Structure formats: C-alpha cells, structure tokens
Amino acid sequence: MSAAESAPERELTDDEKHLAKLGYSQELSRSWSSFSNFAISFSIISILAGCFTTFGQAWNNGGPIAISWGWPIISAFILIIGFTLSELVSAYPTSGGIYWWAAKLGGPAAGFFTGWLNLIGLLAVTASVAYGAATFLDLTISTISTSWADGYSLTRVFLLFVAILVLASVLNIFSGHLLAVINNISVWWHVAGAAIVILVLIIVPPTHQSFDFVFTERINNSGFSSGAYWFLVLPLGFLLTQYTITGFDASAHLSEETQGAAEGAAKGIWRSIFYSAVGGYVLLLAFLFAVQDPQGVSDGFGAVDVIFGQALPDGWHFLILLISTAGQLFCTTACLTSASRMTFAFSRDGAIPGSKWLSTVNKTTKIPANAVVFVAVIGAIITLPALKSIGGVPIAFYAVVSVAVIGLYLSFMIPIYLRWRIGDAFEEGTWTNGQKYKWMNLLAVAEIAIISVYFILPFTPAGVPFSDEFAWSSVNYAPVLTIGTLIVLAIWWNVSAKKWFTGPKNTIDEAVVKAFDD
C-alpha cells in the first residue's frame, strides 16, 4: 500500500501533518527531542573544537584583541543570522533545510545553487573537524609518551583522521536513537569540560596576563605590514569566531527526526549559537590570561598547546587536551550526522549523481547509511593535501576551514535574502521574528558577504599573486575551490540541470499535499 493510500487511515501527528503539507512522507525515525535537536547544533559548534584548533589563526592575525573584542562582536552578528534561520525552519522544518527554503522562496535555480553550497560546506566542515580531532588526539598521546611524540608525522595524523571518520560512521549507521543519546551526552561534556578547563587555567598557572594585555594587545604575525592591520590582518583573525560558530543548520537538517520540530528546531538554532558564544568567550579569555610567554605562542595550528605547555604541569596539560579531544570526537560524529541528512534530502530530490543510492534509507534503523559513507569518503579525499605542510602546519587545514565557512554561510545568505525579498507575504511558522526581519535579514546578508570576501584573501604575503614573495605552496586555495565550484555549477545548471531539477519533489501524492493546504 502506498503512503498516499495509508496516510488517511491513521491519525497523523502534528509533525507528520506539517511534513505532509510540505510534500513528504515520514521516512526517518522521529525520535529526537527538542533538547537533542539543540544538542546536535551545540555539539557541531563545539567550543572544545573550534576554539582550540583555530585559536592560532586569531592570535597571529590580530592577537588578543582579535579574540577579546572580535569574538563577542562577530558572535552578535552570527546570532542575528541564527534568528533569521530559526524563522525559516519554523515555517519549513525539512531535512533539506537551507536549500529547500531557497527553492520554495526563489525557485529551482536558487535551490540548486544553495544546496550545493551547503553540501560543500558541510563536507568541508566534517573533514576539518575530524582532522582537528586527529591532530589533538596525537598531541594528547604525545604528552604522556615521548616515543610517540618523537615519531610524529603528518602521515600518522592522517591515519588517525581516517580512523576517526570510520568510528563516526559506525556510530551514525548503528542507530538514530543512539545518536540522540550521544549528542545529549556531548552537551554536558562540553559544559563540564569547558568549566574544568577554565578553572584549571585560573588556578594552576603561576602567573596570569593583565587585563591590558588581553583587551588591548595587538599581534601581527601574518607577514603583512602593520599598515594593513585594521582592514586586512585583524579581519582574517575573525575566522576563529566565524568557523567555530557554524554548523548550527544541523537543527534544520534533523528537523524531520525531531518532535515538535517547528518550535524545537527553531530554538535549537539560536540557543546553540547563544550558549556557545557565551561559553566560548569565557574559555578563550582563560586561554589569553594563561599565556606566560607571548613571543613563544607562534605555532598557528598548535598555539593553544603551546600555551598549555607554558602554563601547566604535564598532568594538567594532558587533562585539558583529553577533554578537548573527546569534545572534538563528539563534534565529528554530529557533523557527519548533519552532512549525511543534507545528502539524503538533496538526493531525495534528485540533485546529486547517484541520488537513488544516496537517498536509500535502511528499513530497520531508518538511517540513510549510504549517505553517511559518502560523506566520510569525500571528507577523506578532500583532506589528502594535509599530507603536505609548511613549517609543520598542514597547508590544507585553514583552506578547508575557509571553504567550510564560505560554503555554509553563502548557502545561508540566499534563503535569508529571499525571505527578506518576499516580505510580509512569507507564510510564517510558530516561531517568528515579526517585523524585525526587515533589518535582521539585510544585516545578516551584509555580514556574510563581507566575511566571504575576506576568507578568500591570501593568509600571507607569499600567497599574493604576482608579488616578489609569491609561492604556490602559500596560496589559499579556498577561492579556487569556491569560485571554481560556482563556475562548474553554473555550467552544469545551464547545460543540463535546469532541464531535470525542478526543485523539491513530493514523496506523497499531490492530492494529499493539496488537502493539507485547504
């Protein structure tokens, strides 16, 4: 019996009715609570991941003020972005989330480009988080094993990275309910773990930096002249905040598995941003106050590890790294969940080659296992350049981070703008910004446009084309990937995709959809 024939024969829940109104039958298991929905976005933001792995980017590009002032200011802009997305997910709580909204408000072309930008961003953020987890796992073991530390190599880190992707894949495929439990645990690990790290850094270090240092000190290790500090160097340091507080669209991608999604997913987005912003700020201030020798904190990728080595005995150093590594493992698992649901939804609408295989849902677990494997394999492939380094720092890491930020935020910008353009004709859900959307959405679009330009700029003078210092090894390949992808998508759309991609496809009979509209 088809879904269309069986639907009227039983009483649907409010969530199933809302989903049916949007054109979909309930294929995934709706076993997530509102707290679990919040938990996955909170886990993906993961202040135990981004604050640790990209601290060096802000330290070398701006110094303490890029963190003490940059974090709260950029966080406020991101919270506004979150509010605009919360309103959208309340109206359209589907796994496709971002691209579904764009298609609904702007047509198939808007949905196609938004979907691919979002998918690319999710693939990149999953890869970057897993690689960061591998690096910190390696650092953690190195603090208690001299032989392990002496045997360091990028190949070893990459193998750990692959092992982490395999573990996260197994956890994702096993059970949807297990994932919800893991994310619930992750919230408390992040809260308790961050609190322990902060207390250790307050109590244990022999000395602390002054307020003057934390809130006024400027550092420019970028290689660019001091004259470029305010308009180029400092904004590059904001990548720390913009990268850490991302991935909160997971609440939308898991909305088809969330009970009371129209309200729960909306709150999941903005609450995960707000609590992460507050907790992350306190954590980062603890890092800055704990610095013993500012001149020694120059290793971009392992900057926080240098700070811990300066300020703490080996035992406390190990504990902090262990807490962070576990948080990053939670984050990797959650990222893989979100990316696989986006892959499933986009494939369900026929937008990805191999869509039939990628949109298959396991009949027993009701999990898109093929999509999980796809995300993990692609993540490993795009991170292969991390096998090479400059001065010990993998050349791929910050570029992959930039791609993640640009891809995700550009995908957010399109439906945010389209919602503003449609104005009061927008059919609101139960959670709304009211008339504040008129300035919120425009401000969100402006912030995303500005940061997207900055994060495709060279990170060092050696990455500036046609300069005397230029070296291909220093090039930020984020613009190559981003712009190149947009060109490929534009060609694909005009030559082929516009002929067959008509936007989201209904998985239930049109008559059922129309019945819910009546």
Short mmCIF file of C-alpha atoms in Angstrom, two decimals:
data_model
loop_
_atom_site.label_atom_id
_atom_site.label_comp_id
_atom_site.label_asym_id
_atom_site.label_seq_id
_atom_site.Cartn_x
_atom_site.Cartn_y
_atom_site.Cartn_z
CA MET A 1 0.00 0.00 0.00
CA SER A 2 1.40 3.45 -0.89
CA ALA A 3 2.00 6.28 1.57
CA ALA A 4 -0.78 8.26 -0.07
CA GLU A 5 -3.29 5.44 0.44
CA SER A 6 -2.28 4.71 4.02
CA ALA A 7 -1.98 8.28 5.30
CA PRO A 8 -5.74 8.95 5.71
CA GLU A 9 -6.25 5.62 7.51
CA ARG A 10 -4.46 6.67 10.67
CA GLU A 11 -4.22 9.82 12.70
CA LEU A 12 -1.05 11.69 11.82
CA THR A 13 0.90 13.66 14.42
CA ASP A 14 1.20 17.43 14.02
CA ASP A 15 4.78 16.96 12.83
CA GLU A 16 3.72 14.44 10.19
CA LYS A 17 0.90 16.71 9.05
CA HIS A 18 3.32 19.63 8.71
CA LEU A 19 5.77 17.44 6.77
CA ALA A 20 2.97 16.13 4.55
CA LYS A 21 1.93 19.72 3.83
CA LEU A 22 5.48 20.29 2.59
CA GLY A 23 5.19 17.24 0.33
CA TYR A 24 7.00 14.48 2.23
CA SER A 25 6.03 11.29 3.96
CA GLN A 26 7.66 10.41 7.31
CA GLU A 27 10.59 8.16 6.27
CA LEU A 28 13.06 8.91 9.07
CA SER A 29 12.51 7.94 12.71
CA ARG A 30 11.15 10.94 14.65
CA SER A 31 12.81 10.02 17.94
CA TRP A 32 14.71 13.24 18.75
CA SER A 33 13.55 15.59 21.49
CA SER A 34 13.87 19.37 21.25
CA PHE A 35 16.87 19.13 23.58
CA SER A 36 18.51 16.58 21.27
CA ASN A 37 17.92 18.92 18.35
CA PHE A 38 19.64 21.73 20.24
CA ALA A 39 22.35 19.31 21.30
CA ILE A 40 23.47 18.41 17.80
CA SER A 41 23.98 22.05 16.78
CA PHE A 42 25.70 22.78 20.09
CA SER A 43 27.93 19.74 19.51
CA ILE A 44 28.82 20.81 15.98
CA ILE A 45 29.63 24.35 17.05
CA SER A 46 31.77 22.71 19.76
CA ILE A 47 33.75 25.30 21.68
CA LEU A 48 36.07 22.42 22.58
CA ALA A 49 36.89 22.08 18.87
CA GLY A 50 36.94 25.43 17.06
CA CYS A 51 38.28 27.47 20.00
CA PHE A 52 41.24 25.09 20.24
CA THR A 53 42.03 24.37 16.58
CA THR A 54 41.71 27.88 15.10
CA PHE A 55 42.93 29.92 18.09
CA GLY A 56 46.27 30.35 16.30
CA GLN A 57 44.56 32.00 13.31
CA ALA A 58 43.27 34.81 15.54
CA TRP A 59 46.48 35.00 17.60
CA ASN A 60 48.69 35.53 14.53
CA ASN A 61 46.17 37.77 12.77
CA GLY A 62 45.30 40.41 15.30
CA GLY A 63 46.41 38.94 18.62
CA PRO A 64 44.42 39.13 21.85
CA ILE A 65 42.07 41.88 20.65
CA ALA A 66 41.01 39.71 17.69
CA ILE A 67 39.68 37.36 20.38
CA SER A 68 38.66 39.52 23.34
CA TRP A 69 36.83 42.03 21.12
CA GLY A 70 36.38 40.09 17.89
CA TRP A 71 34.61 37.08 19.42
CA PRO A 72 31.66 38.92 21.06
CA ILE A 73 31.17 41.30 18.12
CA ILE A 74 31.18 38.60 15.44
CA SER A 75 29.07 36.34 17.70
CA ALA A 76 26.38 39.01 17.83
CA PHE A 77 26.20 39.09 14.03
CA ILE A 78 26.05 35.28 13.88
CA LEU A 79 23.21 35.26 16.43
CA ILE A 80 21.23 37.54 14.13
CA ILE A 81 21.91 35.11 11.27
CA GLY A 82 20.64 32.36 13.58
CA PHE A 83 17.41 34.24 14.31
CA THR A 84 16.70 34.60 10.59
CA LEU A 85 17.26 30.86 10.04
CA SER A 86 15.12 29.99 13.06
CA GLU A 87 12.17 31.76 11.46
CA LEU A 88 12.71 29.82 8.24
CA VAL A 89 12.98 26.39 9.86
CA SER A 90 9.83 27.03 11.86
CA ALA A 91 7.95 27.56 8.61
CA TYR A 92 9.68 24.73 6.71
CA PRO A 93 11.01 22.00 9.06
CA THR A 94 12.54 19.62 6.48
CA SER A 95 15.82 17.71 6.31
CA GLY A 96 16.71 19.67 3.17
CA GLY A 97 16.51 22.78 5.28
CA ILE A 98 18.59 25.50 3.68
CA TYR A 99 18.21 24.55 0.02
CA TRP A 100 14.53 23.63 0.44
CA TRP A 101 13.81 27.13 1.73
CA ALA A 102 15.72 28.69 -1.18
CA ALA A 103 13.81 26.59 -3.72
CA LYS A 104 10.49 27.39 -2.07
CA LEU A 105 11.17 31.14 -2.00
CA GLY A 106 13.27 31.61 -5.14
CA GLY A 107 12.69 28.70 -7.49
CA PRO A 108 14.69 25.65 -8.64
CA ALA A 109 17.89 27.54 -9.58
CA ALA A 110 18.12 29.13 -6.13
CA GLY A 111 17.56 25.73 -4.54
CA PHE A 112 20.16 24.04 -6.74
CA PHE A 113 22.98 26.51 -6.02
CA THR A 114 22.09 26.82 -2.34
CA GLY A 115 22.02 23.05 -1.93
CA TRP A 116 25.42 22.54 -3.46
CA LEU A 117 27.00 25.37 -1.46
CA ASN A 118 25.51 23.92 1.72
CA LEU A 119 26.63 20.39 0.89
CA ILE A 120 30.17 21.54 0.06
CA GLY A 121 30.32 23.49 3.32
CA LEU A 122 29.09 20.51 5.34
CA LEU A 123 31.57 18.14 3.67
CA ALA A 124 34.41 20.59 4.38
CA VAL A 125 33.43 21.24 8.00
CA THR A 126 33.12 17.50 8.69
CA ALA A 127 36.59 16.92 7.22
CA SER A 128 38.18 19.85 9.08
CA VAL A 129 36.69 18.88 12.44
CA ALA A 130 37.76 15.25 12.05
CA TYR A 131 41.27 16.34 11.07
CA GLY A 132 41.44 18.68 14.06
CA ALA A 133 40.34 15.81 16.31
CA ALA A 134 43.10 13.61 14.87
CA THR A 135 45.69 16.32 15.49
CA PHE A 136 44.62 16.82 19.09
CA LEU A 137 44.45 13.08 19.70
CA ASP A 138 48.05 12.91 18.51
CA LEU A 139 49.02 15.84 20.78
CA THR A 140 47.25 14.23 23.75
CA ILE A 141 49.13 10.95 23.38
CA SER A 142 52.39 12.86 22.86
CA THR A 143 52.11 14.50 26.29
CA ILE A 144 52.36 11.11 28.01
CA SER A 145 54.57 9.22 25.54
CA THR A 146 57.98 10.52 24.47
CA SER A 147 58.38 7.78 21.87
CA TRP A 148 55.02 8.68 20.35
CA ALA A 149 55.98 12.36 20.26
CA ASP A 150 59.33 11.56 18.60
CA GLY A 151 57.57 9.56 15.88
CA TYR A 152 55.31 12.43 14.77
CA SER A 153 54.41 12.63 11.10
CA LEU A 154 51.58 14.04 9.02
CA THR A 155 51.00 10.54 7.69
CA ARG A 156 50.31 9.27 11.21
CA VAL A 157 47.89 12.14 11.85
CA PHE A 158 46.13 11.40 8.57
CA LEU A 159 45.71 7.73 9.52
CA LEU A 160 44.20 8.80 12.86
CA PHE A 161 41.92 11.11 10.89
CA VAL A 162 40.69 8.21 8.73
CA ALA A 163 40.17 6.02 11.80
CA ILE A 164 38.07 8.77 13.40
CA LEU A 165 35.92 9.05 10.27
CA VAL A 166 35.38 5.28 10.32
CA LEU A 167 34.38 5.33 14.02
CA ALA A 168 31.99 8.25 13.48
CA SER A 169 30.46 6.44 10.50
CA VAL A 170 29.82 3.28 12.53
CA LEU A 171 28.14 5.30 15.29
CA ASN A 172 26.00 7.12 12.70
CA ILE A 173 24.89 3.96 10.95
CA PHE A 174 24.08 1.94 14.06
CA SER A 175 21.04 3.78 15.45
CA GLY A 176 19.33 7.15 15.23
CA HIS A 177 18.32 6.97 18.88
CA LEU A 178 21.94 6.25 19.85
CA LEU A 179 22.98 9.42 18.02
CA ALA A 180 20.46 11.45 20.00
CA VAL A 181 21.83 9.99 23.25
CA ILE A 182 25.43 10.71 22.16
CA ASN A 183 24.58 14.32 21.40
CA ASN A 184 22.80 14.73 24.74
CA ILE A 185 25.93 13.46 26.49
CA SER A 186 28.01 15.76 24.30
CA VAL A 187 26.23 18.85 25.63
CA TRP A 188 27.12 18.03 29.22
CA TRP A 189 30.66 17.04 28.23
CA HIS A 190 31.11 20.44 26.60
CA VAL A 191 29.62 22.32 29.56
CA ALA A 192 31.51 20.39 32.27
CA GLY A 193 34.67 20.07 30.17
CA ALA A 194 34.86 23.77 29.37
CA ALA A 195 34.24 24.60 33.05
CA ILE A 196 37.10 22.31 34.14
CA VAL A 197 39.46 23.81 31.55
CA ILE A 198 38.59 27.34 32.68
CA LEU A 199 39.08 26.51 36.36
CA VAL A 200 42.43 24.80 35.69
CA LEU A 201 43.66 27.83 33.73
CA ILE A 202 42.54 30.16 36.53
CA ILE A 203 44.04 28.18 39.42
CA VAL A 204 47.13 26.32 38.17
CA PRO A 205 49.29 28.74 36.09
CA PRO A 206 51.97 30.51 38.16
CA THR A 207 51.12 33.93 36.68
CA HIS A 208 48.43 35.49 34.52
CA GLN A 209 48.40 38.22 31.92
CA SER A 210 46.96 41.65 32.71
CA PHE A 211 43.61 42.96 31.54
CA ASP A 212 45.54 45.48 29.48
CA PHE A 213 47.29 42.68 27.57
CA VAL A 214 44.10 40.69 26.97
CA PHE A 215 41.99 43.62 25.78
CA THR A 216 44.47 45.92 24.04
CA GLU A 217 47.46 43.86 22.81
CA ARG A 218 47.89 43.66 19.03
CA ILE A 219 49.91 40.96 17.26
CA ASN A 220 50.68 40.71 13.57
CA ASN A 221 52.50 37.52 12.61
CA SER A 222 50.82 37.42 9.20
CA GLY A 223 53.73 38.91 7.31
CA PHE A 224 51.62 41.82 6.09
CA SER A 225 52.69 45.34 7.04
CA SER A 226 51.38 46.99 10.19
CA GLY A 227 49.57 49.49 7.97
CA ALA A 228 47.27 46.66 6.84
CA TYR A 229 46.44 45.63 10.42
CA TRP A 230 42.95 47.06 10.85
CA PHE A 231 41.47 46.44 7.39
CA LEU A 232 43.18 43.16 6.45
CA VAL A 233 45.08 41.36 9.21
CA LEU A 234 42.54 41.72 12.05
CA PRO A 235 39.53 40.62 9.93
CA LEU A 236 41.45 37.47 8.93
CA GLY A 237 41.63 36.70 12.66
CA PHE A 238 37.84 36.68 12.82
CA LEU A 239 37.94 33.28 11.10
CA LEU A 240 38.25 31.83 14.62
CA THR A 241 34.75 33.00 15.56
CA GLN A 242 33.11 32.55 12.18
CA TYR A 243 34.40 28.97 11.86
CA THR A 244 33.73 27.90 15.45
CA ILE A 245 30.14 29.14 15.48
CA THR A 246 28.92 27.35 12.37
CA GLY A 247 27.08 24.15 11.54
CA PHE A 248 24.04 25.20 13.54
CA ASP A 249 21.93 24.43 10.46
CA ALA A 250 22.07 20.86 11.80
CA SER A 251 18.93 21.68 13.77
CA ALA A 252 17.18 22.16 10.42
CA HIS A 253 18.64 19.04 8.83
CA LEU A 254 17.47 16.93 11.80
CA SER A 255 14.02 18.55 11.92
CA GLU A 256 12.33 15.54 10.26
CA GLU A 257 13.59 13.45 13.18
CA THR A 258 12.60 15.97 15.88
CA GLN A 259 9.37 16.03 17.84
CA GLY A 260 7.68 19.44 17.77
CA ALA A 261 10.13 20.50 15.06
CA ALA A 262 8.52 23.81 14.10
CA GLU A 263 9.31 25.13 17.57
CA GLY A 264 12.14 22.84 18.72
CA ALA A 265 14.38 23.21 15.65
CA ALA A 266 13.91 27.00 15.62
CA LYS A 267 15.00 27.27 19.24
CA GLY A 268 17.76 24.72 18.65
CA ILE A 269 19.45 27.06 16.16
CA TRP A 270 19.54 30.31 18.10
CA ARG A 271 20.08 28.74 21.53
CA SER A 272 23.05 26.70 20.32
CA ILE A 273 24.63 29.91 18.97
CA PHE A 274 23.94 31.96 22.11
CA TYR A 275 25.19 29.43 24.66
CA SER A 276 28.24 28.60 22.55
CA ALA A 277 29.06 32.29 22.19
CA VAL A 278 28.95 32.85 25.96
CA GLY A 279 30.82 29.66 26.89
CA GLY A 280 33.39 30.08 24.12
CA TYR A 281 34.16 33.65 25.15
CA VAL A 282 34.93 32.70 28.75
CA LEU A 283 37.04 29.78 27.52
CA LEU A 284 39.06 31.96 25.13
CA LEU A 285 39.65 34.61 27.80
CA ALA A 286 41.02 31.85 30.04
CA PHE A 287 43.48 30.94 27.25
CA LEU A 288 44.63 34.55 26.90
CA PHE A 289 45.10 35.18 30.62
CA ALA A 290 47.10 31.93 30.93
CA VAL A 291 49.75 32.96 28.37
CA GLN A 292 53.18 33.01 30.02
CA ASP A 293 55.42 33.95 27.08
CA PRO A 294 53.59 35.73 24.22
CA GLN A 295 56.64 35.51 21.95
CA GLY A 296 56.56 31.73 22.20
CA VAL A 297 52.96 31.39 21.05
CA SER A 298 53.60 31.41 17.32
CA ASP A 299 52.65 27.94 16.09
CA GLY A 300 49.38 28.62 14.25
CA PHE A 301 47.86 25.13 14.47
CA GLY A 302 49.12 24.19 17.93
CA ALA A 303 49.02 27.62 19.55
CA VAL A 304 46.82 26.57 22.47
CA ASP A 305 49.03 23.53 23.09
CA VAL A 306 51.98 25.91 23.42
CA ILE A 307 50.02 27.96 25.97
CA PHE A 308 49.15 24.86 28.00
CA GLY A 309 52.78 23.72 27.85
CA GLN A 310 53.90 27.10 29.20
CA ALA A 311 51.31 27.39 31.95
CA LEU A 312 50.65 23.86 33.21
CA PRO A 313 52.45 20.77 34.54
CA ASP A 314 52.24 17.71 32.27
CA GLY A 315 49.33 16.15 34.15
CA TRP A 316 47.04 19.17 33.82
CA HIS A 317 48.24 19.69 30.24
CA PHE A 318 47.19 16.13 29.39
CA LEU A 319 43.78 16.52 31.06
CA ILE A 320 42.90 19.65 29.08
CA LEU A 321 43.95 18.09 25.78
CA LEU A 322 41.96 14.95 26.62
CA ILE A 323 38.83 16.99 27.34
CA SER A 324 39.21 18.89 24.07
CA THR A 325 39.91 15.76 22.02
CA ALA A 326 36.82 13.99 23.33
CA GLY A 327 34.74 17.09 22.55
CA GLN A 328 36.11 17.10 19.02
CA LEU A 329 35.19 13.43 18.60
CA PHE A 330 31.62 14.25 19.67
CA CYS A 331 31.69 17.14 17.19
CA THR A 332 32.90 14.94 14.33
CA THR A 333 30.07 12.45 14.92
CA ALA A 334 27.49 15.25 14.94
CA CYS A 335 28.94 16.87 11.79
CA LEU A 336 28.73 13.56 9.96
CA THR A 337 25.08 13.20 11.04
CA SER A 338 24.15 16.65 9.75
CA ALA A 339 26.03 16.28 6.46
CA SER A 340 24.52 12.85 5.80
CA ARG A 341 20.96 14.16 6.34
CA MET A 342 21.61 17.01 3.94
CA THR A 343 23.00 14.49 1.42
CA PHE A 344 19.92 12.30 1.90
CA ALA A 345 17.49 15.18 1.42
CA PHE A 346 19.27 16.66 -1.60
CA SER A 347 19.48 13.20 -3.17
CA ARG A 348 15.81 12.58 -2.43
CA ASP A 349 15.14 15.48 -4.78
CA GLY A 350 17.50 14.08 -7.44
CA ALA A 351 20.19 16.79 -7.27
CA ILE A 352 23.28 14.60 -6.70
CA PRO A 353 24.72 11.98 -9.09
CA GLY A 354 23.83 8.58 -7.67
CA SER A 355 20.77 10.04 -5.96
CA LYS A 356 18.84 6.78 -5.82
CA TRP A 357 21.64 5.09 -3.87
CA LEU A 358 22.34 8.10 -1.63
CA SER A 359 18.68 8.59 -0.69
CA THR A 360 18.17 4.97 0.35
CA VAL A 361 17.05 4.62 3.97
CA ASN A 362 17.78 1.46 5.95
CA LYS A 363 14.41 -0.19 6.64
CA THR A 364 15.41 -1.35 10.13
CA THR A 365 17.29 1.65 11.55
CA LYS A 366 15.61 4.26 9.29
CA ILE A 367 19.03 5.85 8.73
CA PRO A 368 20.48 6.94 5.33
CA ALA A 369 23.57 4.76 5.77
CA ASN A 370 24.80 5.21 2.19
CA ALA A 371 24.82 8.98 2.65
CA VAL A 372 26.89 8.55 5.83
CA VAL A 373 29.53 6.53 3.97
CA PHE A 374 29.55 9.04 1.10
CA VAL A 375 30.26 11.99 3.42
CA ALA A 376 33.07 10.13 5.20
CA VAL A 377 34.78 9.07 1.95
CA ILE A 378 34.57 12.53 0.39
CA GLY A 379 35.89 14.06 3.63
CA ALA A 380 38.96 11.82 3.47
CA ILE A 381 39.59 12.63 -0.19
CA ILE A 382 39.40 16.43 0.10
CA THR A 383 41.79 16.37 3.06
CA LEU A 384 44.56 14.49 1.21
CA PRO A 385 46.56 17.75 0.78
CA ALA A 386 47.03 17.71 4.58
CA LEU A 387 49.77 15.14 3.95
CA LYS A 388 51.93 18.16 2.99
CA SER A 389 52.88 21.04 5.27
CA ILE A 390 54.61 24.39 5.56
CA GLY A 391 56.64 24.69 8.74
CA GLY A 392 54.71 21.80 10.27
CA VAL A 393 51.30 23.34 9.58
CA PRO A 394 49.16 21.35 7.07
CA ILE A 395 48.54 23.64 4.10
CA ALA A 396 45.08 22.16 3.68
CA PHE A 397 43.68 22.93 7.12
CA TYR A 398 42.93 26.66 7.04
CA ALA A 399 41.89 26.46 3.38
CA VAL A 400 39.40 23.67 4.17
CA VAL A 401 38.19 25.75 7.13
CA SER A 402 37.68 28.74 4.82
CA VAL A 403 35.80 26.61 2.31
CA ALA A 404 33.54 25.34 5.12
CA VAL A 405 32.77 28.86 6.34
CA ILE A 406 32.22 30.33 2.86
CA GLY A 407 30.14 27.41 1.59
CA LEU A 408 27.89 27.25 4.62
CA TYR A 409 27.35 30.97 5.09
CA LEU A 410 26.75 31.66 1.38
CA SER A 411 24.13 28.91 1.44
CA PHE A 412 22.53 30.66 4.43
CA MET A 413 22.62 34.04 2.69
CA ILE A 414 20.46 33.00 -0.27
CA PRO A 415 17.27 31.97 1.62
CA ILE A 416 17.80 34.79 4.15
CA TYR A 417 17.77 37.32 1.30
CA LEU A 418 14.85 35.61 -0.45
CA ARG A 419 12.81 35.68 2.77
CA TRP A 420 13.50 39.44 3.06
CA ARG A 421 12.53 39.97 -0.58
CA ILE A 422 9.19 38.17 -0.25
CA GLY A 423 8.36 40.41 2.73
CA ASP A 424 5.05 40.11 4.53
CA ALA A 425 3.82 37.54 2.01
CA PHE A 426 6.03 34.98 3.77
CA GLU A 427 3.94 32.26 5.45
CA GLU A 428 5.31 32.24 8.99
CA GLY A 429 5.62 29.27 11.30
CA THR A 430 5.01 29.26 15.05
CA TRP A 431 8.40 30.93 15.73
CA THR A 432 8.86 34.30 14.06
CA ASN A 433 10.95 37.49 14.13
CA GLY A 434 7.91 39.63 13.39
CA GLN A 435 8.70 42.90 11.61
CA LYS A 436 12.31 42.76 12.82
CA TYR A 437 13.09 40.57 9.79
CA LYS A 438 13.30 43.76 7.71
CA TRP A 439 16.62 44.80 9.29
CA MET A 440 17.79 41.45 10.62
CA ASN A 441 17.85 39.75 7.23
CA LEU A 442 19.64 42.62 5.49
CA LEU A 443 22.25 42.82 8.25
CA ALA A 444 22.79 39.06 8.04
CA VAL A 445 23.27 39.22 4.26
CA ALA A 446 25.77 42.09 4.57
CA GLU A 447 27.87 40.29 7.22
CA ILE A 448 28.03 37.08 5.19
CA ALA A 449 29.02 38.94 2.02
CA ILE A 450 31.87 40.74 3.82
CA ILE A 451 33.35 37.70 5.55
CA SER A 452 33.13 35.65 2.36
CA VAL A 453 35.38 38.19 0.62
CA TYR A 454 37.90 38.26 3.47
CA PHE A 455 38.23 34.49 3.73
CA ILE A 456 39.23 34.06 0.09
CA LEU A 457 42.09 36.54 0.51
CA PRO A 458 45.70 35.33 0.93
CA PHE A 459 46.69 34.49 4.52
CA THR A 460 50.33 35.57 3.96
CA PRO A 461 52.21 37.90 1.56
CA ALA A 462 53.64 34.79 -0.11
CA GLY A 463 50.12 33.92 -1.19
CA VAL A 464 49.59 37.21 -3.05
CA PRO A 465 49.77 36.56 -6.83
CA PHE A 466 52.45 38.43 -8.81
CA SER A 467 54.27 39.58 -5.64
CA ASP A 468 58.01 39.09 -5.20
CA GLU A 469 57.37 36.67 -2.33
CA PHE A 470 54.74 34.62 -4.15
CA ALA A 471 54.88 30.84 -3.68
CA TRP A 472 52.25 28.35 -4.80
CA SER A 473 52.70 26.48 -1.53
CA SER A 474 51.35 29.52 0.36
CA VAL A 475 48.24 30.03 -1.76
CA ASN A 476 44.87 30.00 0.00
CA TYR A 477 43.05 27.67 -2.38
CA ALA A 478 39.65 28.47 -0.86
CA PRO A 479 38.80 30.95 -3.67
CA VAL A 480 39.92 28.43 -6.30
CA LEU A 481 37.59 25.80 -4.84
CA THR A 482 34.73 28.20 -4.13
CA ILE A 483 34.76 30.20 -7.38
CA GLY A 484 35.69 27.12 -9.41
CA THR A 485 32.77 25.23 -7.93
CA LEU A 486 30.36 28.08 -8.69
CA ILE A 487 31.57 28.16 -12.31
CA VAL A 488 31.13 24.39 -12.65
CA LEU A 489 27.66 24.60 -11.10
CA ALA A 490 26.68 27.46 -13.42
CA ILE A 491 27.77 25.48 -16.47
CA TRP A 492 26.08 22.31 -15.19
CA TRP A 493 22.86 24.20 -14.48
CA ASN A 494 22.65 25.88 -17.87
CA VAL A 495 23.72 22.86 -19.91
CA SER A 496 21.83 20.12 -18.09
CA ALA A 497 20.47 20.51 -14.57
CA LYS A 498 17.80 23.11 -15.34
CA LYS A 499 16.16 20.57 -17.63
CA TRP A 500 15.60 17.98 -14.90
CA PHE A 501 15.97 19.66 -11.48
CA THR A 502 12.62 21.23 -10.73
CA GLY A 503 13.15 21.72 -7.00
CA PRO A 504 11.96 19.58 -4.09
CA LYS A 505 9.99 16.50 -5.14
CA ASN A 506 6.94 15.31 -3.25
CA THR A 507 7.16 11.80 -1.80
CA ILE A 508 3.42 11.69 -1.20
CA ASP A 509 0.54 12.17 -3.62
CA GLU A 510 -0.14 15.75 -4.78
CA ALA A 511 -3.75 15.35 -3.68
CA VAL A 512 -2.59 14.79 -0.10
CA VAL A 513 -0.46 17.94 -0.21
CA LYS A 514 -3.36 19.97 -1.54
CA ALA A 515 -5.67 18.53 1.11
CA PHE A 516 -3.41 19.90 3.84
CA ASP A 517 -3.36 23.29 2.12
CA ASP A 518 -7.15 23.51 2.15
#
